Coordinates of C-alpha atoms and ligand atoms in Angstrom, one line a residue:
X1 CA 0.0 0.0 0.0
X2 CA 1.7 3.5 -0.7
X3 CA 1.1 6.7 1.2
X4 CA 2.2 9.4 -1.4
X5 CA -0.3 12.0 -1.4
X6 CA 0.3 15.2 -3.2
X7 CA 0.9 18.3 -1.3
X8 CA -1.3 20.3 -2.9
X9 CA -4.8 18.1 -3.5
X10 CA -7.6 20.7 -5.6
X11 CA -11.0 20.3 -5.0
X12 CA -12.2 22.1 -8.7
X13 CA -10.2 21.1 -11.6
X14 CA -10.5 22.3 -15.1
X15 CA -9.8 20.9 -18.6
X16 CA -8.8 22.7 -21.5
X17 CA -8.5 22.0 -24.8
X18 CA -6.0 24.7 -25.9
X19 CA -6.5 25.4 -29.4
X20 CA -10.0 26.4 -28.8
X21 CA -9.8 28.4 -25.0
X22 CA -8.7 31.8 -25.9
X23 CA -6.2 33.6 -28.5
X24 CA -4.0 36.2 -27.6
X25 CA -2.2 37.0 -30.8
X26 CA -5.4 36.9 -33.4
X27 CA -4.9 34.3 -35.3
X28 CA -7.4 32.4 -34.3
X29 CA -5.7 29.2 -32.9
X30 CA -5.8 29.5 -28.7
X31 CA -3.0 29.3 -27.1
X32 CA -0.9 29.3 -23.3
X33 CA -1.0 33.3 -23.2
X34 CA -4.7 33.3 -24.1
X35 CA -4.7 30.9 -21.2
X36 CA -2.9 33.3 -18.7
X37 CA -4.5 36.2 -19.9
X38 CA -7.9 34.4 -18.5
X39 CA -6.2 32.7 -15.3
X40 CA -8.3 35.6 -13.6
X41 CA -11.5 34.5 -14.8
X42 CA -10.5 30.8 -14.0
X43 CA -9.3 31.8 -10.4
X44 CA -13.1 33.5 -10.2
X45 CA -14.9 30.4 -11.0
X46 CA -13.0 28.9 -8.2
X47 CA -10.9 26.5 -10.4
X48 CA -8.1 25.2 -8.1
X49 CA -6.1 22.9 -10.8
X50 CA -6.2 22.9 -14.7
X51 CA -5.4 19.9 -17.1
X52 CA -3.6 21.1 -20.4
X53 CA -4.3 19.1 -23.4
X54 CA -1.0 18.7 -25.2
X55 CA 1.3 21.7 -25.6
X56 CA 4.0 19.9 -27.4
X57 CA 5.2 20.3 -31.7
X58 CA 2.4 17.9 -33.1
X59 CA 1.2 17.8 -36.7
X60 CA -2.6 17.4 -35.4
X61 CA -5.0 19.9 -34.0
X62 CA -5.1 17.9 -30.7
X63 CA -1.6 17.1 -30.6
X64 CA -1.8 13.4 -29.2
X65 CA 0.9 12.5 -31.4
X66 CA 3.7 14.4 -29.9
X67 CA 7.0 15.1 -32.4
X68 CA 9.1 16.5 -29.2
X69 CA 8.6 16.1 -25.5
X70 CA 10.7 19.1 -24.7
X71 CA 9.4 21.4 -26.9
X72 CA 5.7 24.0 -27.1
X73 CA 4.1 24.1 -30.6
X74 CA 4.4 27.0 -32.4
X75 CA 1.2 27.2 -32.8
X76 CA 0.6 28.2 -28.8
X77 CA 3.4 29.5 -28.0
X78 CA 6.9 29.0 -26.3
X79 CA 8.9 27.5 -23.4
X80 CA 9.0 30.5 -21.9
X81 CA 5.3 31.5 -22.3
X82 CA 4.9 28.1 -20.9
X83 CA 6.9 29.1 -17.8
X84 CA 5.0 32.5 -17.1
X85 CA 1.8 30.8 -17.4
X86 CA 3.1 28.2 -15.0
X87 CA 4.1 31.0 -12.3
X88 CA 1.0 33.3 -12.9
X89 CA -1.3 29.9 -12.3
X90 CA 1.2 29.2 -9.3
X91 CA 0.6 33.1 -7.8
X92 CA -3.5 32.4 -8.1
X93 CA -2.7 29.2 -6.6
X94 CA -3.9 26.6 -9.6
X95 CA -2.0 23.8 -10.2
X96 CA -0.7 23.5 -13.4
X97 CA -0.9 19.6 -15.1
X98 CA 0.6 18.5 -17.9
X99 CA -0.9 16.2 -21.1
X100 CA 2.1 13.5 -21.1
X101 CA 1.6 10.4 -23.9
X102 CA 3.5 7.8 -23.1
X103 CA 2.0 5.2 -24.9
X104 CA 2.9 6.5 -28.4
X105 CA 4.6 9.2 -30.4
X106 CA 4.1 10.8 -33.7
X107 CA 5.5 9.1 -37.1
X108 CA 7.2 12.4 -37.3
X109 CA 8.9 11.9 -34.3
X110 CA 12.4 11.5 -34.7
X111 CA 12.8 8.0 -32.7
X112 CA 10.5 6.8 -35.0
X113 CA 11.8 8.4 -38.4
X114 CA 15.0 6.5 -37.1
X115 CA 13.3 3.1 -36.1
X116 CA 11.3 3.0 -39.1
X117 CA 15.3 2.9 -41.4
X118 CA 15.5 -0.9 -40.6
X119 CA 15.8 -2.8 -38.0
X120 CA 19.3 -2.5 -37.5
X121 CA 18.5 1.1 -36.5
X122 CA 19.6 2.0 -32.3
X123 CA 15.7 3.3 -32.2
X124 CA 14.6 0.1 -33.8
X125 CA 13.3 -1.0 -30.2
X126 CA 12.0 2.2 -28.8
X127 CA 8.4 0.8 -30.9
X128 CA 7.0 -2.8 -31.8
X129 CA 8.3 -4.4 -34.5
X130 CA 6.5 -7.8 -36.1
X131 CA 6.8 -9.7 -39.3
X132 CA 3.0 -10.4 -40.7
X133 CA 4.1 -13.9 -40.3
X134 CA 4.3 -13.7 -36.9
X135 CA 1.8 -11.4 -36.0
X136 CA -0.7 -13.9 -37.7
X137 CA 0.7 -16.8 -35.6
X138 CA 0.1 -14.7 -32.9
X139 CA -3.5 -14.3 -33.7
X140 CA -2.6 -10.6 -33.1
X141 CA -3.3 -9.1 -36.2
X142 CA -7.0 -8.0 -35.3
X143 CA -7.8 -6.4 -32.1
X144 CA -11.3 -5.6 -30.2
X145 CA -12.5 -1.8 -30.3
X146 CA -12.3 -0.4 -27.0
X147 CA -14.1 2.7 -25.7
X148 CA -11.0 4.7 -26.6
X149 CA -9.9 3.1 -30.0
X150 CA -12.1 2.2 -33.1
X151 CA -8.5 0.8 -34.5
X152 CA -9.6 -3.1 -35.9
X153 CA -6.3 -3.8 -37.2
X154 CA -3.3 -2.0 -35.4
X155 CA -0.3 -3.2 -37.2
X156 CA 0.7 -0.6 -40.2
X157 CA 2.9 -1.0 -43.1
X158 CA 6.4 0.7 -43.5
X159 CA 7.0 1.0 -46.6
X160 CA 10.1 -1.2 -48.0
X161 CA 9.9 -2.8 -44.4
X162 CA 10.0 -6.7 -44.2
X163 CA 8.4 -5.8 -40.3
X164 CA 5.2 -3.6 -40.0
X165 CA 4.6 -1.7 -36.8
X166 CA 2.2 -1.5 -33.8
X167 CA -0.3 1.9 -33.5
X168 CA -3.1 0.8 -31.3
X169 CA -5.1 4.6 -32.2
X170 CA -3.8 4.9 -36.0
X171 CA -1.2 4.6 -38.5
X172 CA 0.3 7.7 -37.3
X173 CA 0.3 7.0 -33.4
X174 CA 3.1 4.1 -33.0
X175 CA 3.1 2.6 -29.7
X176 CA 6.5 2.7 -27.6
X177 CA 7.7 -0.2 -26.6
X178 CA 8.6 0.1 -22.9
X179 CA 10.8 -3.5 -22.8
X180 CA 13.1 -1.2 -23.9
X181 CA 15.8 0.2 -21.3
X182 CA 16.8 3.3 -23.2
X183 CA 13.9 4.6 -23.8
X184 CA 12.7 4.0 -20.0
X185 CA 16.1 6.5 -19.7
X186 CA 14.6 8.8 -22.4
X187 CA 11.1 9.0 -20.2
X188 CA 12.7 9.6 -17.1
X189 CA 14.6 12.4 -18.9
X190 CA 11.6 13.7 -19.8
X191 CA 9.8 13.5 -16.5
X192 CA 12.4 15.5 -14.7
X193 CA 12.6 18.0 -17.7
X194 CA 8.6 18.8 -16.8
X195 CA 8.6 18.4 -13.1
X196 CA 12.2 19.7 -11.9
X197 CA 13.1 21.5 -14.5
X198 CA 10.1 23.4 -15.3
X199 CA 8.1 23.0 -12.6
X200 CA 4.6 21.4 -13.7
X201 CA 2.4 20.2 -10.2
X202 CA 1.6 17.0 -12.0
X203 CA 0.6 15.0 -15.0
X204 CA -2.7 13.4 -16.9
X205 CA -1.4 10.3 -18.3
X206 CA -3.2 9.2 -21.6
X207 CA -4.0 6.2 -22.4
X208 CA -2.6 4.2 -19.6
X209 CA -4.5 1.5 -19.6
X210 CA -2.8 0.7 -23.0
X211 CA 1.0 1.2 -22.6
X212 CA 1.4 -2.4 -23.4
X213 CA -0.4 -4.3 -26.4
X214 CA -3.2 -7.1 -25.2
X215 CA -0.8 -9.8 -25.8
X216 CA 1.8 -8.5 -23.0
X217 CA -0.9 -6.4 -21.0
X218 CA 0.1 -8.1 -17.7
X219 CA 3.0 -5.5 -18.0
X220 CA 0.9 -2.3 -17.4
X221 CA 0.9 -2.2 -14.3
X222 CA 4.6 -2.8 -13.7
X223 CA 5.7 0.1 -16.1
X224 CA 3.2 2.2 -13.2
X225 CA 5.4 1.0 -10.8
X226 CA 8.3 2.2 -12.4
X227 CA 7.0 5.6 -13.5
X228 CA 6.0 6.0 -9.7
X229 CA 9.2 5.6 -8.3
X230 CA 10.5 7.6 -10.6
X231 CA 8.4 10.7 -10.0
X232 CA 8.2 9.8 -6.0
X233 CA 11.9 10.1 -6.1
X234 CA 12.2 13.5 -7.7
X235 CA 8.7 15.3 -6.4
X236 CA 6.8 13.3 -3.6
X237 CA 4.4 15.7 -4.0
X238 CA 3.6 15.8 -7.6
X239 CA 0.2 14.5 -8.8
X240 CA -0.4 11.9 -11.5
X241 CA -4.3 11.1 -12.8
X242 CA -4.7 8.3 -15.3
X243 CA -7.0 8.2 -18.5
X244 CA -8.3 4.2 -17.8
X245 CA -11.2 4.5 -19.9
X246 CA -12.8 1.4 -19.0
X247 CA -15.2 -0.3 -15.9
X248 CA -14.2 0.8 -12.3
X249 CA -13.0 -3.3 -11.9
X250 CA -10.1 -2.2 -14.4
X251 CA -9.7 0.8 -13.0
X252 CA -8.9 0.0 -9.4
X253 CA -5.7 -1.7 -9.8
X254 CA -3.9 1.7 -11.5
X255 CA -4.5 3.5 -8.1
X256 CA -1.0 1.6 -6.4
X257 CA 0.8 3.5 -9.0
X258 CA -1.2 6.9 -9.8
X259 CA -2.7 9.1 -7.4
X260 CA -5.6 9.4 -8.8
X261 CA -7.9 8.4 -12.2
X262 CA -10.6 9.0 -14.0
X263 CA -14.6 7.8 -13.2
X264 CA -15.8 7.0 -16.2
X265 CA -17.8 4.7 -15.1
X266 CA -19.7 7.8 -13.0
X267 CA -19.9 9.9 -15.6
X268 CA -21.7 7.5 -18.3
X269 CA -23.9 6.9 -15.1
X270 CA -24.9 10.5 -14.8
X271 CA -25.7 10.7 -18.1
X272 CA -28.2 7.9 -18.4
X273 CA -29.5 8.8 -14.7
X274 CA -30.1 12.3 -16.6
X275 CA -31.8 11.0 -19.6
X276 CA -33.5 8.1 -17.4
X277 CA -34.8 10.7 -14.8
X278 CA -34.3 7.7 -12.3
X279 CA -31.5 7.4 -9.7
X280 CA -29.7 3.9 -10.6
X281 CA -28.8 3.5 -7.1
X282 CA -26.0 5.8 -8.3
X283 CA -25.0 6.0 -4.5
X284 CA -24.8 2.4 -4.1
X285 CA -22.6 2.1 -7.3
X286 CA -20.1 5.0 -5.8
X287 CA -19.8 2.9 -2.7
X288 CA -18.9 -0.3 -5.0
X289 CA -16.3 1.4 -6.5
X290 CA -14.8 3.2 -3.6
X291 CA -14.1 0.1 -2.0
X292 CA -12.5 -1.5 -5.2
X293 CA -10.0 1.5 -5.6
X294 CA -9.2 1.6 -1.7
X295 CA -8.3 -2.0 -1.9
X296 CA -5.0 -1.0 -4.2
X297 CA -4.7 2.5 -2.2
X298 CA -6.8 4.3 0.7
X299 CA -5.4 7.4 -0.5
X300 CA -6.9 7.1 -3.9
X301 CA -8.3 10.2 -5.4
X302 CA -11.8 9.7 -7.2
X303 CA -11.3 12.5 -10.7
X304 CA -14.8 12.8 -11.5
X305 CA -16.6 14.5 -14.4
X306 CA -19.8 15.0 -16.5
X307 CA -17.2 14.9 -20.0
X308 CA -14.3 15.2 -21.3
X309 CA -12.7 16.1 -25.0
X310 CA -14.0 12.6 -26.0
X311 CA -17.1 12.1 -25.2
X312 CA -20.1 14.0 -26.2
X313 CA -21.0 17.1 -24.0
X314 CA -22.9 17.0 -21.4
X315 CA -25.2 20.3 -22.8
X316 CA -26.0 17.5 -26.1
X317 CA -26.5 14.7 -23.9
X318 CA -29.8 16.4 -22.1
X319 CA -30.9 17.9 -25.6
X320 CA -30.0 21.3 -24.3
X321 CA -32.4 21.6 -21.8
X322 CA -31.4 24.6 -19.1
X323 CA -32.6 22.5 -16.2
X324 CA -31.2 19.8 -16.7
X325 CA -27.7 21.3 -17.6
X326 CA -27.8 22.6 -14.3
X327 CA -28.6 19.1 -12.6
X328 CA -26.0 17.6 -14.4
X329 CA -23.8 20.4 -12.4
X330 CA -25.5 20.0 -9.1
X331 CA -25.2 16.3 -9.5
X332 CA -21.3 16.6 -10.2
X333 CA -20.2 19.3 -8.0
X334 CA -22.3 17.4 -4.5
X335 CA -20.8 14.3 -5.0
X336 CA -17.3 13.3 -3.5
X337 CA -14.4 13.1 -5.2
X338 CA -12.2 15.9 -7.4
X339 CA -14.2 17.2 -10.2
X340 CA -13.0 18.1 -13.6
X341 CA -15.2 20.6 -15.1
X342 CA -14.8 20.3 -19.3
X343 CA -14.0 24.1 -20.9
X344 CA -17.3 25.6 -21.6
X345 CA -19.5 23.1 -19.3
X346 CA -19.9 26.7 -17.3
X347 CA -21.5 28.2 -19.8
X348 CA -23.7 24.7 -21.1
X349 CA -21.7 24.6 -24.2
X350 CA -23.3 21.8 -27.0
X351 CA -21.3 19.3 -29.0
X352 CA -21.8 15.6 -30.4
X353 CA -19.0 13.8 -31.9
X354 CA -17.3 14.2 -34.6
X355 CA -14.2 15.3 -31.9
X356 CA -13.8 18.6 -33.2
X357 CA -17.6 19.1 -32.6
X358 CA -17.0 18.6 -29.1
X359 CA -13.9 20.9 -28.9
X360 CA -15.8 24.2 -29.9
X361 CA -14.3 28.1 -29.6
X362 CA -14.8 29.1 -25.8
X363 CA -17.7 32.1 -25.9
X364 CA -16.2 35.0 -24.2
X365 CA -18.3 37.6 -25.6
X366 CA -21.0 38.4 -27.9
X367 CA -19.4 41.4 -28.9
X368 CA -18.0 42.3 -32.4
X369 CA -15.0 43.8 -30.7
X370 CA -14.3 40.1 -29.1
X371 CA -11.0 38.8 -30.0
X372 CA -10.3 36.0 -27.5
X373 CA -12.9 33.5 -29.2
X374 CA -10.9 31.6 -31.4
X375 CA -11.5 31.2 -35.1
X376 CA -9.7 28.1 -35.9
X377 CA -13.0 25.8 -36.3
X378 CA -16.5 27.4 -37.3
X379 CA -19.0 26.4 -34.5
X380 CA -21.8 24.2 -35.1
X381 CA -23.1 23.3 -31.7
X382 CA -21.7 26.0 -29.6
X383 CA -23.0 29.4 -32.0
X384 CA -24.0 32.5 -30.3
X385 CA -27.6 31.6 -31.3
X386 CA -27.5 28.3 -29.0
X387 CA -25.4 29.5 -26.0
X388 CA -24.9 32.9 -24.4
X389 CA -21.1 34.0 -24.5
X390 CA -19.5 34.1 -21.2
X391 CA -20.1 38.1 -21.1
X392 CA -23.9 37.6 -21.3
X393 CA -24.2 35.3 -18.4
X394 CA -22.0 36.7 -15.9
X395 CA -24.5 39.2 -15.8
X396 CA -27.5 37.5 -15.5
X397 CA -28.0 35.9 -11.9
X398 CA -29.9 33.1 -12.7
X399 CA -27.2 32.2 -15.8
X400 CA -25.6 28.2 -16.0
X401 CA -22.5 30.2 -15.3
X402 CA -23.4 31.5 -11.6
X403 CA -25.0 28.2 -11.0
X404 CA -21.6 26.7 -11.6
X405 CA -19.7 29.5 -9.7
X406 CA -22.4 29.5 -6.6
X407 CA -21.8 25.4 -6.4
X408 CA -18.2 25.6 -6.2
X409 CA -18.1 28.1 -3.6
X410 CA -20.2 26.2 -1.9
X411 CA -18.2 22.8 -2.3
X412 CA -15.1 25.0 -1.7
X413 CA -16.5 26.2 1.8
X414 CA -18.8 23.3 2.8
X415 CA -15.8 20.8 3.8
X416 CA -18.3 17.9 3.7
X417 CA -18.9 19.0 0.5
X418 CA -15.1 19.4 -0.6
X419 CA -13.5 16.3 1.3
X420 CA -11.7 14.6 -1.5
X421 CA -9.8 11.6 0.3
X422 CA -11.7 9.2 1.7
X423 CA -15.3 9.9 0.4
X424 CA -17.7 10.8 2.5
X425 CA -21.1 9.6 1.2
X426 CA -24.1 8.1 2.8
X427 CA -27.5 6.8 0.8
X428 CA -30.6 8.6 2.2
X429 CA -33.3 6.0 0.4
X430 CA -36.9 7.8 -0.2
X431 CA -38.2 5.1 -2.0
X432 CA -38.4 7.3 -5.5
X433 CA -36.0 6.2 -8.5
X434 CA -37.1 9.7 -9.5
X435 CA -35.6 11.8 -6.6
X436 CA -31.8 11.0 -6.3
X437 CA -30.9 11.8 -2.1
X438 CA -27.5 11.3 -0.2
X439 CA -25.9 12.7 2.5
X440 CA -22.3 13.8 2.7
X441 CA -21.5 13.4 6.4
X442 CA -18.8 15.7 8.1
X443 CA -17.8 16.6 11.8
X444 CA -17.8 20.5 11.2
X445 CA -21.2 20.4 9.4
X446 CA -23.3 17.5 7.5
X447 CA -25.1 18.4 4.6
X448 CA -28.0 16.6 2.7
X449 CA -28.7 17.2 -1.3
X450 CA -31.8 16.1 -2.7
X451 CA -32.7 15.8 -6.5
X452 CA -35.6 16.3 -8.5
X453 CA -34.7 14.0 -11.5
X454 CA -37.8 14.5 -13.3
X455 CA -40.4 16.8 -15.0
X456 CA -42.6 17.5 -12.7
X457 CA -42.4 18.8 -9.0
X458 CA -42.0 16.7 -6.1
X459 CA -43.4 16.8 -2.6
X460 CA -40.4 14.8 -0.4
X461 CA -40.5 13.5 3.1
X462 CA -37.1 12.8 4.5
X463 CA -36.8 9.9 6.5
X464 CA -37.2 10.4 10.2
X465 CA -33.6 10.3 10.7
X466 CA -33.2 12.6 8.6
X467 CA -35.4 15.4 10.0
X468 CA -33.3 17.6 11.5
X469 CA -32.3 18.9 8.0
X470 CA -34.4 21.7 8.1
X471 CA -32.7 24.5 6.6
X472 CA -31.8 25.3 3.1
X473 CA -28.5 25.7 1.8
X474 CA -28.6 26.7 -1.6
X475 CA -31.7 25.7 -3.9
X476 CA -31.0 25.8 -7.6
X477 CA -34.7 26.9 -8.0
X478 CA -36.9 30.1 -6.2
X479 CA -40.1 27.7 -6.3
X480 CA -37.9 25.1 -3.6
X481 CA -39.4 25.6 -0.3
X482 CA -40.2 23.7 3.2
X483 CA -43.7 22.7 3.8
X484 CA -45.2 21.6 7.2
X485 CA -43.3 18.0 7.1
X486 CA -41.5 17.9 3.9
X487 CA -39.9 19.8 0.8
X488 CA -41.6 20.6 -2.1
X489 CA -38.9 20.2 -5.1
X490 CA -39.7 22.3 -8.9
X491 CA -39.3 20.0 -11.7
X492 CA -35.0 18.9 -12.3
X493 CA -34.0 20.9 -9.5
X494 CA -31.5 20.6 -6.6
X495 CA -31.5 21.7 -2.5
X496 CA -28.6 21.3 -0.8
X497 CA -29.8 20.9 3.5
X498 CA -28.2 21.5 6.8
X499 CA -29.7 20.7 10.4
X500 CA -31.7 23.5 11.8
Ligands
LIG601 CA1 -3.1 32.3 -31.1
LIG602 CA1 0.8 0.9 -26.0

């Protein structure tokens, strides 16, 4: 069992894709000034830590296929605007974490223009190389889809090659092949570069529940083990969260080697208890899976979300319904656990898949005059028709955006409502699939939320040990109110409750 814990541990992170957050320089791409020209606004939401999608010389918009580690792309920027974002995120005190892909690189990367010469090449073993002969002995040559990869048949020719090579996402993703020492070297070398060098708080590792192929997958979780150590040795304190995009059962064993991962089981769960408008014993399900992760680490930290930048957003998912964009919030920010908030989810930004759909411009402002919404993609979800621009809805009280903002306060000042380690969560049953109840138990204060999940208004009668949550906290509706023995709930709306 291992103790690490980072120093710092946030209670509101925030993911942003770069290209589309803001643009400093007007040509239309976002990028890391943009970023730290809006740290202010981020530090006014009450964002604590935010999750960089890859900063590093890609030939993609996304940049998951990185062509150097070391270096920022062009396109947003440089080391050193990197390094002043860093310290102005650092004086607001948000954590800075880093996109890092281990599992693959770009084609254009130079270990693998150099592996791809032959197989006589130094770089040759830095990726995995296999005769077609062999990989149909193997019975390797097809592989399932998975959540995260649509890729039927990984191995991809090189052209003049006798051996064709592994990319588990596409042709232009090749998978490293961690068996190899020097490359281990060349990781570690990167590792230090980000945390010692520059200073990062932490990483979100992609992909890790792929770093080695199906065949050899019993290897995963020692290459962890050796990227813990590594980073335990040179910053105790850093934090590491894991993409495992897969069932909480596969999940749980990446907690002995990263701090924390992501809940995709919960958030797939919100969304069908949000289109279901019944609870799913989500509680009881939380509960489940706390005790699988604590099993492989008590410390673990539970990253929780509505979406990220590969899954439709959560404003699409509920068919843009106001309501029910903010019970998706409400939902999120009550529960235990360390949210990540998706770019735009403030504001109940839209999006269905294809990806870039999903990675719209950031509204700032519904003015002409605006020049911080970037340009680089033409909106077809997230228009100024469909969603009011940040400038709109900081304005207007009753705006997605304050209901965001008044939540995190909230779970920033309630501690049973912040309490990341060790979740505190109780099921308050009211026998109604269509009210969602639990209670977050705390020494300081206890609090109890309550959910309307459906479309019309509910009269609720808390059990009888529960009736000494008489006062209202925060209601995400004016029509909420206490009647002579219960609480009368408007349609998709949330209370949170204390004791009188
Ligand atoms: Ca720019
Ligand atoms: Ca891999």
């Amino acid at each position: 069992m291992k103790s690490n814990i980072p120093h710092f541990i946030p209670r509101i992170c925030y993911e942003i894709f770069v290209r589309s957050f803001c643009d400093s320089n007007g040509d239309g791409i976002g990028d890391l000034n943009g970023i730290t020209s809006r740290l202010d606004y981020l530090q006014d939401l009450g964002v604590e830590a935010i999750w960089l999608t890859p900063v590093h010389p890609s030939p993609t918009y996304h940049k998951y296929d990185v062509v150097d580690f070391y270096g920022i792309d062009p396109e947003y920027g440089t080391l050193d605007d990197f390094k002043n974002l860093l310290s102005e995120a650092h004086n607001r005190g948000i954590a800075v974490y880093l996109d890092l892909i281990v599992n693959h690189t770009s084609t254009l990367h130079p270990w693998f223009v150099e592996a791809s010469k032959g197989p006589d090449n130094p770089y040759r073993e830095f990726y995995w190389w296999m005769t077609p002969e062999k990989i149909a002995e193997m019975g390797i040559d097809k592989r399932e889809t998975s959540a995260d990869s649509n890729e039927v048949y990984p191995w991809h020719d090189n052209p003049g090659d006798s051996e064709q090579y592994y990319g588990l996402f596409y042709s232009g993703m090749p998978d490293l092949n961690y068996d190899s020492d020097k490359l281990r070297i060349e990781l570690s070398y990167i590792i230090h570069f980000w945390l010692i060098d520059i200073g990062v708080d932490g990483f979100r590792l992609d992909a890790a529940r792929h770093i080695y192929p199906t065949w050899v997958n019993y290897n995963n979780q020692h290459f962890w083990w050796f990227f813990d150590y590594f980073v335990r040795n040179i910053k105790p304190e850093a934090y590491t969260v894991g993409e495992i995009w897969a069932t909480a059962e596969e999940v749980a064993p990446y907690f002995k080697n990263l701090n924390s991962a992501f809940h995709f089981d919960i958030s797939f769960a919100i969304q069908r208890i949000l289109l279901s408008e019944t609870d799913e014993n989500l509680v009881q399900k939380l509960l489940t899976n706390y005790e699988l992760f604590a099993r492989y680490n008590p410390d673990f930290i539970d990253a929780t979300m509505l979406t990220n930048h590969d899954q439709d957003r959560i404003g699409s998912v509920v068919r843009n319904n106001p309501d029910k964009i903010k019970l998706a919030a409400s939902i999120l920010l009550t529960l235990p656990g360390q949210p990540y908030l998706y770019y735009g989810e403030e504001l109940g930004m839209l999006g269905t898949k294809p990806d870039t759909y999903i990675r719209e411009p950031f509204l700032w402002s519904s003015s002409p005059d605006d020049d911080s919404t970037t340009t680089w993609l033409q909106a077809e979800f997230s228009t100024k028709k469909n969603v009011l621009p940040l400038s709109v809805q900081q304005f207007d009280e009753n705006s997605i955006f304050n209901h965001y903002k008044t939540l995190i306060k909230l779970r920033k000042s309630e501690p049973a409502l912040g309490q990341v380690l060790h979740p505190n969560i109780e099921t308050v049953d009211l026998n109604d699939q269509e009210i969602l109840a639990y209670l977050r138990p705390h020494d300081k204060r206890p609090v109890l939320i309550i959910h309307n999940l459906c479309k019309l208004s509910k009269l609720i009668y808390l059990p009888i040990e529960n009736h000494y949550f008489g006062q209202l906290l925060f209601s995400s509706n004016k029509a909420n109110s206490k009647t002579d023995n219960g609480w009368l709930l408007a349609s998709y709306s949330s209370v949170i409750l204390i004791a009188d």
